[in-house]
Coordinates of C-alpha atoms in Angstrom, one line a residue:
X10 CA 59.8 11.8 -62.5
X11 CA 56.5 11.7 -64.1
X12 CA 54.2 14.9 -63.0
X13 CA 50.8 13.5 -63.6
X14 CA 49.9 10.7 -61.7
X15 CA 48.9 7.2 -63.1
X16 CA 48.3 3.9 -61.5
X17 CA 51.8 1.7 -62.0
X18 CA 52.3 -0.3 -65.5
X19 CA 54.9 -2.6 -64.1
X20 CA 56.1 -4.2 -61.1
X21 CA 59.3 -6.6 -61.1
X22 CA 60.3 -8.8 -58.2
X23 CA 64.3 -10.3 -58.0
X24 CA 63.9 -13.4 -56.4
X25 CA 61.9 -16.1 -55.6
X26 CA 61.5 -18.2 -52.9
X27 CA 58.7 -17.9 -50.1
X28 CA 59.1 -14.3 -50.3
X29 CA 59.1 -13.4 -54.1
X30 CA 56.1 -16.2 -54.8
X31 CA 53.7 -14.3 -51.2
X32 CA 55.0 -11.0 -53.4
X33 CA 53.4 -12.2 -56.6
X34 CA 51.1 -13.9 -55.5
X35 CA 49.8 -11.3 -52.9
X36 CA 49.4 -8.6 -56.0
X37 CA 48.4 -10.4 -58.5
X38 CA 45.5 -11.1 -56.2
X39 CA 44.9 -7.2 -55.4
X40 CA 46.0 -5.8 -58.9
X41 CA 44.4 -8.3 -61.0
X42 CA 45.0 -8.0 -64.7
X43 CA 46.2 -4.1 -64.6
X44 CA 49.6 -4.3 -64.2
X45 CA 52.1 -6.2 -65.6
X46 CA 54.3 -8.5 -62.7
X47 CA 57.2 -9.9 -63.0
X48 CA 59.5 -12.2 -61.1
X49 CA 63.2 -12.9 -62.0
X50 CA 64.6 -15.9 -60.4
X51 CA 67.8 -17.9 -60.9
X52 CA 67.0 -21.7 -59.9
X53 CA 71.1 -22.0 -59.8
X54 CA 71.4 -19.9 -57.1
X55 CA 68.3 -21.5 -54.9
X56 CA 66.7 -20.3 -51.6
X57 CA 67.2 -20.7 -47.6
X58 CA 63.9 -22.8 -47.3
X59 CA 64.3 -23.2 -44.0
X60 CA 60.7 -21.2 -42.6
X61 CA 59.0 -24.0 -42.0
X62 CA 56.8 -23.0 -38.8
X63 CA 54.6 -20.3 -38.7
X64 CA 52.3 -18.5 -36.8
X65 CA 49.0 -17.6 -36.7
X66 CA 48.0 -14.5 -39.2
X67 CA 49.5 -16.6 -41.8
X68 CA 46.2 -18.0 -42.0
X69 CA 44.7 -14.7 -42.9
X70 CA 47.1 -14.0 -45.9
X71 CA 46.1 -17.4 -47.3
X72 CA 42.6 -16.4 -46.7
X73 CA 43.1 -13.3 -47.9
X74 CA 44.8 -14.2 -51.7
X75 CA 42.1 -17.3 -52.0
X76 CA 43.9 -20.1 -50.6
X77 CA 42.0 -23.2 -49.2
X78 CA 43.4 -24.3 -45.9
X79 CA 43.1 -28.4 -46.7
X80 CA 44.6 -27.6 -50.7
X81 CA 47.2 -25.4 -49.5
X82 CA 48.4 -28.3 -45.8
X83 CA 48.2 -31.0 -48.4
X84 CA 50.2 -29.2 -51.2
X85 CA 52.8 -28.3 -48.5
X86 CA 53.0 -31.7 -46.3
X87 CA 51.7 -29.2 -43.8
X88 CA 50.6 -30.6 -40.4
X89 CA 48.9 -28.1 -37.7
X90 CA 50.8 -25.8 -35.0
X91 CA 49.6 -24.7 -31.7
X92 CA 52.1 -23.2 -30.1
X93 CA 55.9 -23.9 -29.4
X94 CA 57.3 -26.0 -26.4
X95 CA 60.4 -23.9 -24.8
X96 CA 62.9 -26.6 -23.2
X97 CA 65.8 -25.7 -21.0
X98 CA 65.6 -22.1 -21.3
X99 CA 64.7 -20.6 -18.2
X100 CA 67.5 -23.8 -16.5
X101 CA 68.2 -27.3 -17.1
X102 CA 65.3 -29.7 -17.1
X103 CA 62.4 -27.2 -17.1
X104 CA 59.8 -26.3 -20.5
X105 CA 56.8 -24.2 -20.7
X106 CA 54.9 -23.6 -23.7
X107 CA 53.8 -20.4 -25.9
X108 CA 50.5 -21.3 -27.0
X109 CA 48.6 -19.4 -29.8
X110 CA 45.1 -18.4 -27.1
X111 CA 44.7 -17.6 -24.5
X112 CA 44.9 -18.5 -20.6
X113 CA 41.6 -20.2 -19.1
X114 CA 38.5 -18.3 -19.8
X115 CA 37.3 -14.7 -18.9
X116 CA 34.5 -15.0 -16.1
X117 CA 34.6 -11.4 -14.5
X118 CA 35.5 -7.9 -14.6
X119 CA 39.2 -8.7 -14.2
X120 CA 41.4 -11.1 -16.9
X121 CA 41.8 -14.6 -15.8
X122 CA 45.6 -14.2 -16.0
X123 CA 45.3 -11.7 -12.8
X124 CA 43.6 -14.0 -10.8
X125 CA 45.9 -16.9 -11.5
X126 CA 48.4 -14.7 -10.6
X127 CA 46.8 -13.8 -7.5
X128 CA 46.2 -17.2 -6.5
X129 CA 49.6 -18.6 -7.6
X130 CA 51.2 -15.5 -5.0
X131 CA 48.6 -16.5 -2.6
X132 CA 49.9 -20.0 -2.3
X133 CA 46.2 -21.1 -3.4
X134 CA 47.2 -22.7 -6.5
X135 CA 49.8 -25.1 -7.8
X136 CA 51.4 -25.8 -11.3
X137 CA 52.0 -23.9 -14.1
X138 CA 49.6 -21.7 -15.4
X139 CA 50.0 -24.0 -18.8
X140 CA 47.5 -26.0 -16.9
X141 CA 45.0 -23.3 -18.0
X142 CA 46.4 -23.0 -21.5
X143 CA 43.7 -24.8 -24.2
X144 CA 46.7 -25.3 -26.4
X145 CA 48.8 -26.9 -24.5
X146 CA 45.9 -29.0 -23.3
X147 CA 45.3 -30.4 -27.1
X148 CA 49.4 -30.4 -27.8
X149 CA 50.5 -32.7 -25.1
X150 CA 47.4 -35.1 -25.9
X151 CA 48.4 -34.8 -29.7
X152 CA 45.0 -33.5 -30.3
X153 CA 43.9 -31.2 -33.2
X154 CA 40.5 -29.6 -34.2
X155 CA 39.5 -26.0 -34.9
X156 CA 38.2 -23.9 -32.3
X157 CA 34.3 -22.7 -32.4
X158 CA 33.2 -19.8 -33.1
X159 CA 30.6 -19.6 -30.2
X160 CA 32.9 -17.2 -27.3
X161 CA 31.2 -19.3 -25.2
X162 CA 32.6 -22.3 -25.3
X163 CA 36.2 -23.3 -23.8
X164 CA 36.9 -24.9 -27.7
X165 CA 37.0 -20.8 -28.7
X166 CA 39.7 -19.7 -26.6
X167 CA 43.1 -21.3 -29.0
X168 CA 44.3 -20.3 -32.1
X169 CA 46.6 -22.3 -34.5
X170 CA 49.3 -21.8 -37.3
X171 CA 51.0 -24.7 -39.6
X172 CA 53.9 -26.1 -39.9
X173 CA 54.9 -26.7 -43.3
X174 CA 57.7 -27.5 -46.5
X175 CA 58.9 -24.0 -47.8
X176 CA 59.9 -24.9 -50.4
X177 CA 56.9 -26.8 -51.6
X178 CA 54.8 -23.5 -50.4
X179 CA 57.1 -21.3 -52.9
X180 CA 56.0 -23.7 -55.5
X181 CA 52.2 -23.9 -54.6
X182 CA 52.2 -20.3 -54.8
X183 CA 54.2 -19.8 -58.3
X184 CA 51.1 -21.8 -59.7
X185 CA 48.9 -20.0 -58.6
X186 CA 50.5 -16.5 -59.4
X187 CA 51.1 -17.7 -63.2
X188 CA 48.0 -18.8 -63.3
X189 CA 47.0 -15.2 -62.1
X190 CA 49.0 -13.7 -65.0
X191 CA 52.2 -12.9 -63.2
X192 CA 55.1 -13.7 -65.4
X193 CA 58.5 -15.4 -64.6
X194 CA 61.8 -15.1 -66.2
X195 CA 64.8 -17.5 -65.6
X196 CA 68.2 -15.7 -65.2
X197 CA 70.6 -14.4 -62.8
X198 CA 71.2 -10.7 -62.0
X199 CA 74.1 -9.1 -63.2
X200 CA 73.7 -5.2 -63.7
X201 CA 71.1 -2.9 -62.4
X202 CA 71.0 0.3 -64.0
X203 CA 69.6 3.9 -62.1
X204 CA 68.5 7.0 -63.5
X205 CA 71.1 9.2 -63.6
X206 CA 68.8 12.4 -62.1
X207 CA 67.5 10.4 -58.8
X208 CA 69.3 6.8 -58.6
X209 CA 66.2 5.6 -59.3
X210 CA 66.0 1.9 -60.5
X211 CA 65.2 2.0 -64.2
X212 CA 66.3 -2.0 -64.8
X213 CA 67.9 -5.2 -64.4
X214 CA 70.3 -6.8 -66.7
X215 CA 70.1 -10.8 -66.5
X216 CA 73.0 -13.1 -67.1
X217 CA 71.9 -14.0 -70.7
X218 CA 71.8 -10.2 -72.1
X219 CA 67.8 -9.7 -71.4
X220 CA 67.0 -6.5 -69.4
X221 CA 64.0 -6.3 -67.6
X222 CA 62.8 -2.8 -66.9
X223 CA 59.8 -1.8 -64.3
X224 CA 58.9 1.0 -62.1
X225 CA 58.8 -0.1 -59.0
X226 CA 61.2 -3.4 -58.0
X227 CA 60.7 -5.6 -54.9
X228 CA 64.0 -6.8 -53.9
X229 CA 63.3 -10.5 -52.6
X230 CA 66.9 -11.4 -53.3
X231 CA 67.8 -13.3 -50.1
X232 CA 70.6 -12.3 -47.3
X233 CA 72.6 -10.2 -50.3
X234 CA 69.8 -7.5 -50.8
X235 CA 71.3 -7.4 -54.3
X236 CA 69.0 -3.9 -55.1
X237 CA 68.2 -2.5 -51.2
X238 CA 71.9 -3.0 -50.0
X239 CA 73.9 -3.8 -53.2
X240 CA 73.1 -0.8 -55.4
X241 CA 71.3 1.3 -53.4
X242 CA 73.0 0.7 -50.0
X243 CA 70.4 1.5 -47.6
X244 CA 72.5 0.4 -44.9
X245 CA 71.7 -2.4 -41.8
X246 CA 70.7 -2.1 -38.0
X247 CA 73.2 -4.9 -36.2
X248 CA 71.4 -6.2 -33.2
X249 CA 73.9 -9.4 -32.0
X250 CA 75.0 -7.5 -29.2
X251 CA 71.1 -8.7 -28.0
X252 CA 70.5 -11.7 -30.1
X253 CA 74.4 -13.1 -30.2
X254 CA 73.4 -16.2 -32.3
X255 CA 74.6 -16.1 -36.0
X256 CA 74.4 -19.2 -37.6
X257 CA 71.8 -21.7 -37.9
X258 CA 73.0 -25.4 -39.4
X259 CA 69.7 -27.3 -40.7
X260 CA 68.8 -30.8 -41.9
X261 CA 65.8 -32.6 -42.4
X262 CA 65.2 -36.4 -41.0
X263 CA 62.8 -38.8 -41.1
X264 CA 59.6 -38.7 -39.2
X265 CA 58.0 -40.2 -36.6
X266 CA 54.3 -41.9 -35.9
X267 CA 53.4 -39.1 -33.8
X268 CA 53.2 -36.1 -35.4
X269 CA 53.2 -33.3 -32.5
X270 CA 50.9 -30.3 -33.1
X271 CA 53.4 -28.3 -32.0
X272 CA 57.1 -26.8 -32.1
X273 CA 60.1 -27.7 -29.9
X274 CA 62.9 -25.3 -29.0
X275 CA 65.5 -26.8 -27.1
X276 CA 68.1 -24.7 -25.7
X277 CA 71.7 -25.8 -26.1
X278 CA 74.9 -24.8 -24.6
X279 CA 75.9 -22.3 -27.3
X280 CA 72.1 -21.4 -28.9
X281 CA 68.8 -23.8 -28.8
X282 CA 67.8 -26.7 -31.6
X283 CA 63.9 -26.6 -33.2
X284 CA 62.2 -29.6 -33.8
X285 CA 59.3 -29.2 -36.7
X286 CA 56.9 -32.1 -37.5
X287 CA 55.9 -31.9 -41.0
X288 CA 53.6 -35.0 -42.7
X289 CA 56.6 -36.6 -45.1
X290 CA 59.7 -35.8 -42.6
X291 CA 61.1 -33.7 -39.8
X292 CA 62.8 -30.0 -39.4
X293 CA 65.7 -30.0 -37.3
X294 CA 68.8 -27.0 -37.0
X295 CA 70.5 -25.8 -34.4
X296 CA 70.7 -22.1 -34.2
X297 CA 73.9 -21.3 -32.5
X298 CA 76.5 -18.5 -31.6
X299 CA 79.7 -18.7 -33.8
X300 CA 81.8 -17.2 -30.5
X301 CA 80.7 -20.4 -28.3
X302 CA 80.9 -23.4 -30.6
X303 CA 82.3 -24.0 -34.2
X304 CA 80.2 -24.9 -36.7
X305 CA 81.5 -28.7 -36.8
X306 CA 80.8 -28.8 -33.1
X307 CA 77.3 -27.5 -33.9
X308 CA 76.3 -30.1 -36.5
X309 CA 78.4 -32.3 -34.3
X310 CA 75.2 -31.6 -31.3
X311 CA 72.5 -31.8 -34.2
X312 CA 73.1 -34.7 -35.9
X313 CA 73.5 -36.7 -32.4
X314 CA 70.2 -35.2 -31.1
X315 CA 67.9 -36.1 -34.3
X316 CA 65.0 -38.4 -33.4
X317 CA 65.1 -40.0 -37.1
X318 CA 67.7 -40.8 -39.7
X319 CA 69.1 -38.0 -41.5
X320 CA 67.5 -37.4 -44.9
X321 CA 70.3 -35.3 -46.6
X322 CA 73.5 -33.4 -45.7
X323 CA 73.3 -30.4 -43.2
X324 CA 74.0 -27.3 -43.6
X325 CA 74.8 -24.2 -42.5
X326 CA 73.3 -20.6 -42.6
X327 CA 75.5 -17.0 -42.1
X328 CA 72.8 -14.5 -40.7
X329 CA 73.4 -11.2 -38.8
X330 CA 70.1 -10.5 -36.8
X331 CA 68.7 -7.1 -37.2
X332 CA 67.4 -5.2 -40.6
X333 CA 67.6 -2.5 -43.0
X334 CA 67.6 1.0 -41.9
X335 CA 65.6 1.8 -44.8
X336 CA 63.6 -0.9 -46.4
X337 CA 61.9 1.5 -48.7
X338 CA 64.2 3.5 -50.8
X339 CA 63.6 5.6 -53.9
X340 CA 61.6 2.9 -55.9
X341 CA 62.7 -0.3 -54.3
X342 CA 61.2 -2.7 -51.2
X343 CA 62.9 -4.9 -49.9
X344 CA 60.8 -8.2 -48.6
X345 CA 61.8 -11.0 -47.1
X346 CA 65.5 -11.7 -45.6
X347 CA 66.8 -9.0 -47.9
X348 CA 65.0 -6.6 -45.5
X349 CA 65.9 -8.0 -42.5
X350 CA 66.8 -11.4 -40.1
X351 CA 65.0 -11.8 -36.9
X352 CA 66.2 -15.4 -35.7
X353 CA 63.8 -18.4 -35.8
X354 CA 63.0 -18.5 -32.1
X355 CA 59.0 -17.3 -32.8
X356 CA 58.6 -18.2 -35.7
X357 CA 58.6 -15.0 -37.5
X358 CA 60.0 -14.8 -40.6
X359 CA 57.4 -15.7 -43.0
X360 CA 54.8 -13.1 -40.8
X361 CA 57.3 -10.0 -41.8
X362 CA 57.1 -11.1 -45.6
X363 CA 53.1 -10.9 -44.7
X364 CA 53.1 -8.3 -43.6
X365 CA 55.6 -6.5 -45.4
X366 CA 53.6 -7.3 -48.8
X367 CA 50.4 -5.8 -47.2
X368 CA 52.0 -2.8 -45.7
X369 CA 52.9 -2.2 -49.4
X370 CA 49.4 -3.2 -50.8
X371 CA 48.2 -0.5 -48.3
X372 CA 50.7 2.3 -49.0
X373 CA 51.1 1.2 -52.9
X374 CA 52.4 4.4 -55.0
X375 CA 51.5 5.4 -58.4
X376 CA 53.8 6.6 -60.4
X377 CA 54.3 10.0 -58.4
X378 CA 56.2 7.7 -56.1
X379 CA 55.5 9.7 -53.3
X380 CA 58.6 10.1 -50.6
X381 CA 55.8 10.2 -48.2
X382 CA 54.8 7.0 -48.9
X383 CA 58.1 5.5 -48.5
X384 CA 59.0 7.1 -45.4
X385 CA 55.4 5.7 -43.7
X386 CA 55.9 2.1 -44.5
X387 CA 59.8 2.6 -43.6
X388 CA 58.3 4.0 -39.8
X389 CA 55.3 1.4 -39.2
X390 CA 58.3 -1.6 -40.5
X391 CA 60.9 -0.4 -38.3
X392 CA 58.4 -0.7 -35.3
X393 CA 57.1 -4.0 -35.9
X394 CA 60.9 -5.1 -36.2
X395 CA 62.0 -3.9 -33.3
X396 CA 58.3 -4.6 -31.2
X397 CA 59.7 -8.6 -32.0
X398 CA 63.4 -7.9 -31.4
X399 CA 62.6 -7.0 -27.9
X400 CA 60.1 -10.2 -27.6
X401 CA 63.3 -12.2 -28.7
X402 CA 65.5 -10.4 -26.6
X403 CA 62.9 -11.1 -23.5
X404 CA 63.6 -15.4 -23.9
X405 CA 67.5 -15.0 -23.8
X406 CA 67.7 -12.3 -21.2
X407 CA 64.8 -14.4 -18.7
X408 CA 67.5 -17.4 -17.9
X409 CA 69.3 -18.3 -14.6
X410 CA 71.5 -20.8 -16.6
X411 CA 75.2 -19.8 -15.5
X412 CA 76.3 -23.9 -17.0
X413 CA 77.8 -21.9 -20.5
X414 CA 79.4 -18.7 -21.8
X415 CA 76.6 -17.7 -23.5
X416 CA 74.0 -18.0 -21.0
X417 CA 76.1 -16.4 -18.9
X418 CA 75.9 -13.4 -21.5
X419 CA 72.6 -13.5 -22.1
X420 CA 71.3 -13.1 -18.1
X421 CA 73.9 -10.2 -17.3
X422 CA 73.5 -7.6 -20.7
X423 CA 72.2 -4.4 -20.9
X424 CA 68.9 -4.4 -23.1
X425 CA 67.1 -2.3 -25.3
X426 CA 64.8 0.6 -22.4
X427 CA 61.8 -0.6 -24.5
X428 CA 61.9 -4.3 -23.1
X429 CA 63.2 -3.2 -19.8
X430 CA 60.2 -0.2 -19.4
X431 CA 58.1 -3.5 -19.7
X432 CA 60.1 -6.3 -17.4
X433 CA 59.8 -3.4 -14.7
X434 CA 56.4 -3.1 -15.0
X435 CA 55.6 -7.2 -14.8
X436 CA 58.1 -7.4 -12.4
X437 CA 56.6 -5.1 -9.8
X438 CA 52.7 -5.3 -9.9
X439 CA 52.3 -8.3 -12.9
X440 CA 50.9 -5.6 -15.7
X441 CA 51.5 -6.0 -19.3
X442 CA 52.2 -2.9 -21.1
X443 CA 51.6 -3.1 -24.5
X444 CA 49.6 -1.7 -27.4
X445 CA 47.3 -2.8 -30.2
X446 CA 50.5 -2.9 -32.7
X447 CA 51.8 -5.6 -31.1
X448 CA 52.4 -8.5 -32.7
X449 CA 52.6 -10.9 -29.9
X450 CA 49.7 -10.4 -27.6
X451 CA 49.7 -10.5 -24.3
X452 CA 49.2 -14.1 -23.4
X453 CA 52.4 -14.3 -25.6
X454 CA 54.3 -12.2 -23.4
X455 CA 52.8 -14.2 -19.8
X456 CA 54.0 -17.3 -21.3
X457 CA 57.5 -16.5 -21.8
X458 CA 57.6 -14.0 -18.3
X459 CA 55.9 -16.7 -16.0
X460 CA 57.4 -19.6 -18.2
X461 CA 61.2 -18.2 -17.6
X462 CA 60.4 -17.4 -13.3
X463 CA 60.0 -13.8 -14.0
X464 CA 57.7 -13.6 -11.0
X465 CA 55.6 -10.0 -10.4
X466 CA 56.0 -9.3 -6.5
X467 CA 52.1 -8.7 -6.5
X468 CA 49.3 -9.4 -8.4
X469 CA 47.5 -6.3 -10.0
X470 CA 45.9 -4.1 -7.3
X471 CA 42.9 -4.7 -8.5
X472 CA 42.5 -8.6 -7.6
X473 CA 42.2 -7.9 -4.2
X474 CA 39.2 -5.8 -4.1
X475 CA 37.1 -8.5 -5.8
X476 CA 37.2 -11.0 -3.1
X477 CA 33.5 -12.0 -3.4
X478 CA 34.0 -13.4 -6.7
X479 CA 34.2 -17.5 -6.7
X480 CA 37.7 -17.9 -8.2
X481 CA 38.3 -21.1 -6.9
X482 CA 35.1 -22.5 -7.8
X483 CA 35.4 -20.8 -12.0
X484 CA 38.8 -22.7 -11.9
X485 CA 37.2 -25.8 -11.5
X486 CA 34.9 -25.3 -14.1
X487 CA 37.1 -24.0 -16.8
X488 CA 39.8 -27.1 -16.0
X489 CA 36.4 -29.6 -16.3
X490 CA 35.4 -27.8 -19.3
X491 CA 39.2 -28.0 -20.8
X492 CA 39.3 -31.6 -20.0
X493 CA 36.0 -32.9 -21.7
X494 CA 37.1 -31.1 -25.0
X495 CA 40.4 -32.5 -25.2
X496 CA 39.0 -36.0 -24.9
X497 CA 36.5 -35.1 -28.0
X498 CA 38.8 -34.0 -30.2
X499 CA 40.8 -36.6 -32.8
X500 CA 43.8 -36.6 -32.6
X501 CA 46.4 -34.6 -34.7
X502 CA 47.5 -37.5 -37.1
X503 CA 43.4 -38.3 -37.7
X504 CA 42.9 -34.8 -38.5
X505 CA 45.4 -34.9 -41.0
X506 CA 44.3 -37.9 -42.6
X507 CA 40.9 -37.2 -42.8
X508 CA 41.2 -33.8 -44.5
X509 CA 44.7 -33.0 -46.0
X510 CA 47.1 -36.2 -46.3
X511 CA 49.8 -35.6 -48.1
X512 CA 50.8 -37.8 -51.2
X513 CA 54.9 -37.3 -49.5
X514 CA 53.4 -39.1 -46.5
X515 CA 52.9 -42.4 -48.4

């Protein structure tokens, strides 16, 4: 290893895709011209392309690596996301949404959500509290604007993500990292060779006889985790026994007049189907359990539920929910699916690629390679993974359907003391325990709890000791308020066509 440290001369990434293209593009951004990036992709063996809706700190990497939000929805037949419609889940013929903002408006010393609580105990209140929820306001009007900046305002309180074509995202972003100087090379892995004093990766062999060497790799290589797992063996954390659904078949149709600002997941006897609006067509797969239902019965369900005519073949994914017990080993990161699979259900995938690439950007070695190093971004990744394994966990365990096998698994399993230590807590006084790590927020976690009838038997202690505060009267106003923007916004296909059409849409 080399004893006086230097900045790194060269970086290679195996594999393309959304998650070797955010890689290059990413540090080409922070590294500019001083060191030397490579990606090695093989076009013949293609990518999984299936992350198609997102959620919302997307928008800050875009931000972040110079992106323009109209360019980059245009480029991508992108349309706008504000949260995802949950169908079925907690029983048949129920829904509630997970919107990206939060609940009502703040008006005292206590959070809004306590006092709807509070109320909704008391009797005092009816509905959902989705009636409070800005998002879902806009989503079921098929409304879309950005919020305002002034706190304020009612039209401050949402948040929004995209939904988009990955595969023309992976492309948008190859331009724009060759542009940067990143370099790519054609060819298909065959060897990778290791230092014989520290297994250290020292180079890849392609399939035409070129070897690419580099200092530090990014293994972006898909499900195989051809460096991470194939030659390194870092080994994998299996979490099915909590998220039992392992395959996921996908096909596109065509789309519909009313493009919906939002996600769909229905749930199905044997897993749940999403439903993603983009500008030139629509996502559709059904994510499914392999133990409940063959994968002909599957695309069986799909292709019969499809609100358009199919637009190629379906297909079918293998994936094993859980990730890499070490995604940083010796001189290799793994990014993307090679580091780990957490099922589509929130959207999630392209945010660990995100944030994977800026953990690295953050802890980024020299040629020292310090283990130290390593072993931090292998800690704060584990967390994050298992901080959203426990958020999945949350929508499968909350059901009282007992109509199929899986269901039937879901409600009576033993899960994770994490997500339990917090259940018990809602559960008995309607307090969200979290910290400032989380990914999901807390009006993330109330939509799901209240959205799925996990009821708390009393509303937070401290609701009760404000009782000269005009609740009633501030739940007026904040419903008026929702109302009046709603009917001033466009609506989500106007938006689109008055700043980022896509030419696919024609």
């Amino acid at each position: 290893m080399a004893q006086d440290p230097r900045p790194l001369q060269k970086i290679v990434i195996v594999g393309g895709g959304s998650a070797g293209w955010m890689t290059a593009a990413a540090l080409s951004d922070a590294m500019g011209q001083s060191c030397d990036i490579t990606l090695v992709e093989s076009e013949a063996i293609g990518t999984v392309g299936v992350g198609e809706a997102t959620i919302p700190p997307i928008r800050n990497f875009n931000q972040r690596i110079g992106i323009d939000e109209a360019t980059f929805v245009k480029e991508t037949a992108g349309s706008y996301k504000l949260g995802i419609q949950f169908v079925d889940w907690a029983r048949l013929g129920h829904s509630y949404f997970h919107p990206f903002g939060q609940y009502g408006a703040e008006f005292d010393k206590v959070p809004f959500y306590h006092y709807w609580m509070r109320e909704s105990l008391a009797g005092r209140i009816e509905g959902p509290i989705d009636d409070f929820s800005m998002c879902w306001a806009m989503a079921k009007a098929g409304k879309f604007a950005h919020p305002q900046a002034d706190r304020r305002k009612i039209q401050s309180t949402f948040d929004y993500a995209y939904h988009f074509d990955a595969g023309l995202y992976a492309a948008f972003l190859r331009r724009l990292s060759e542009a940067r100087g990143v370099t790519r090379i054609e060819g298909r892995v065959t060897d990778v060779a290791q230092r014989a004093e520290d297994g250290f990766i020292e180079s890849v062999t392609l399939d035409n006889g070129e070897v690419v060497g580099g200092e530090l790799f990014i293994d972006c290589s898909g499900f195989r985790g051809l460096l991470i797992e194939g030659t390194l063996e870092a080994g994998y954390e299996n979490w099915q026994r909590w998220l039992p659904c392992d395959r996921a078949v996908a096909v596109p149709c065509a789309k519909q007049e009313d493009i919906t600002p939002y996600t769909r997941s229905t749930a199905k006897s044997a897993g749940w189907q999403w439903r993603i609006p983009l500008q030139h067509r629509t996502g559709n797969g059904y994510v499914h359990c392999s133990e409940y239902i063959s994968e002909d019965e599957a695309t069986s369900v799909l292709m019969g539920s499809l609100d358009g005519e199919p637009q190629a073949d379906p297909r079918t994914l293998r994936f094993v929910t859980g990730c890499r017990r070490k995604f940083w080993d010796k001189n290799c990161i793994a990014i993307g699916l090679s580091a780990g699979f957490m099922e589509p259900l929130e959207s999630t995938s392209l945010h660990l690629i995100q944030y994977g690439i800026l953990r690295l950007i953050a802890l980024l070695p020299d040629s020292v390679m310090s283990p130290l190093l390593a072993q931090e971004y292998n800690r704060q990744t584990a967390d994050e993974y298992e901080r959203i394994r426990d958020f999945l966990i949350l929508h499968y365990k909350a059901t009282t359907r007992d109509d199929a096998e899986l269901w039937r698994y879901c409600s009576a399993m033993e899960i994770p003391n994490s997500l339990q230590y917090k259940m018990d807590h809602f559960r008995e006084y309607g307090m969200l325990v979290s910290d400032e790590r989380e990914l999901f927020a807390n009006p993330s976690w109330i939509a799901v709890y209240l959205g799925q009838n996990i009821v708390p038997n009393r509303a937070p202690a401290i609701t009760e000791m404000r009782k000269a505060v005009k609740v009633e009267e501030r739940f007026g106003m904040i419903a008026k308020a929702m109302r009046s923007a709603v009917e001033e916004m466009p609506t989500h296909a106007d938006f689109i066509a008055r700043h980022c059409p896509s030419p696919l849409a024609i």
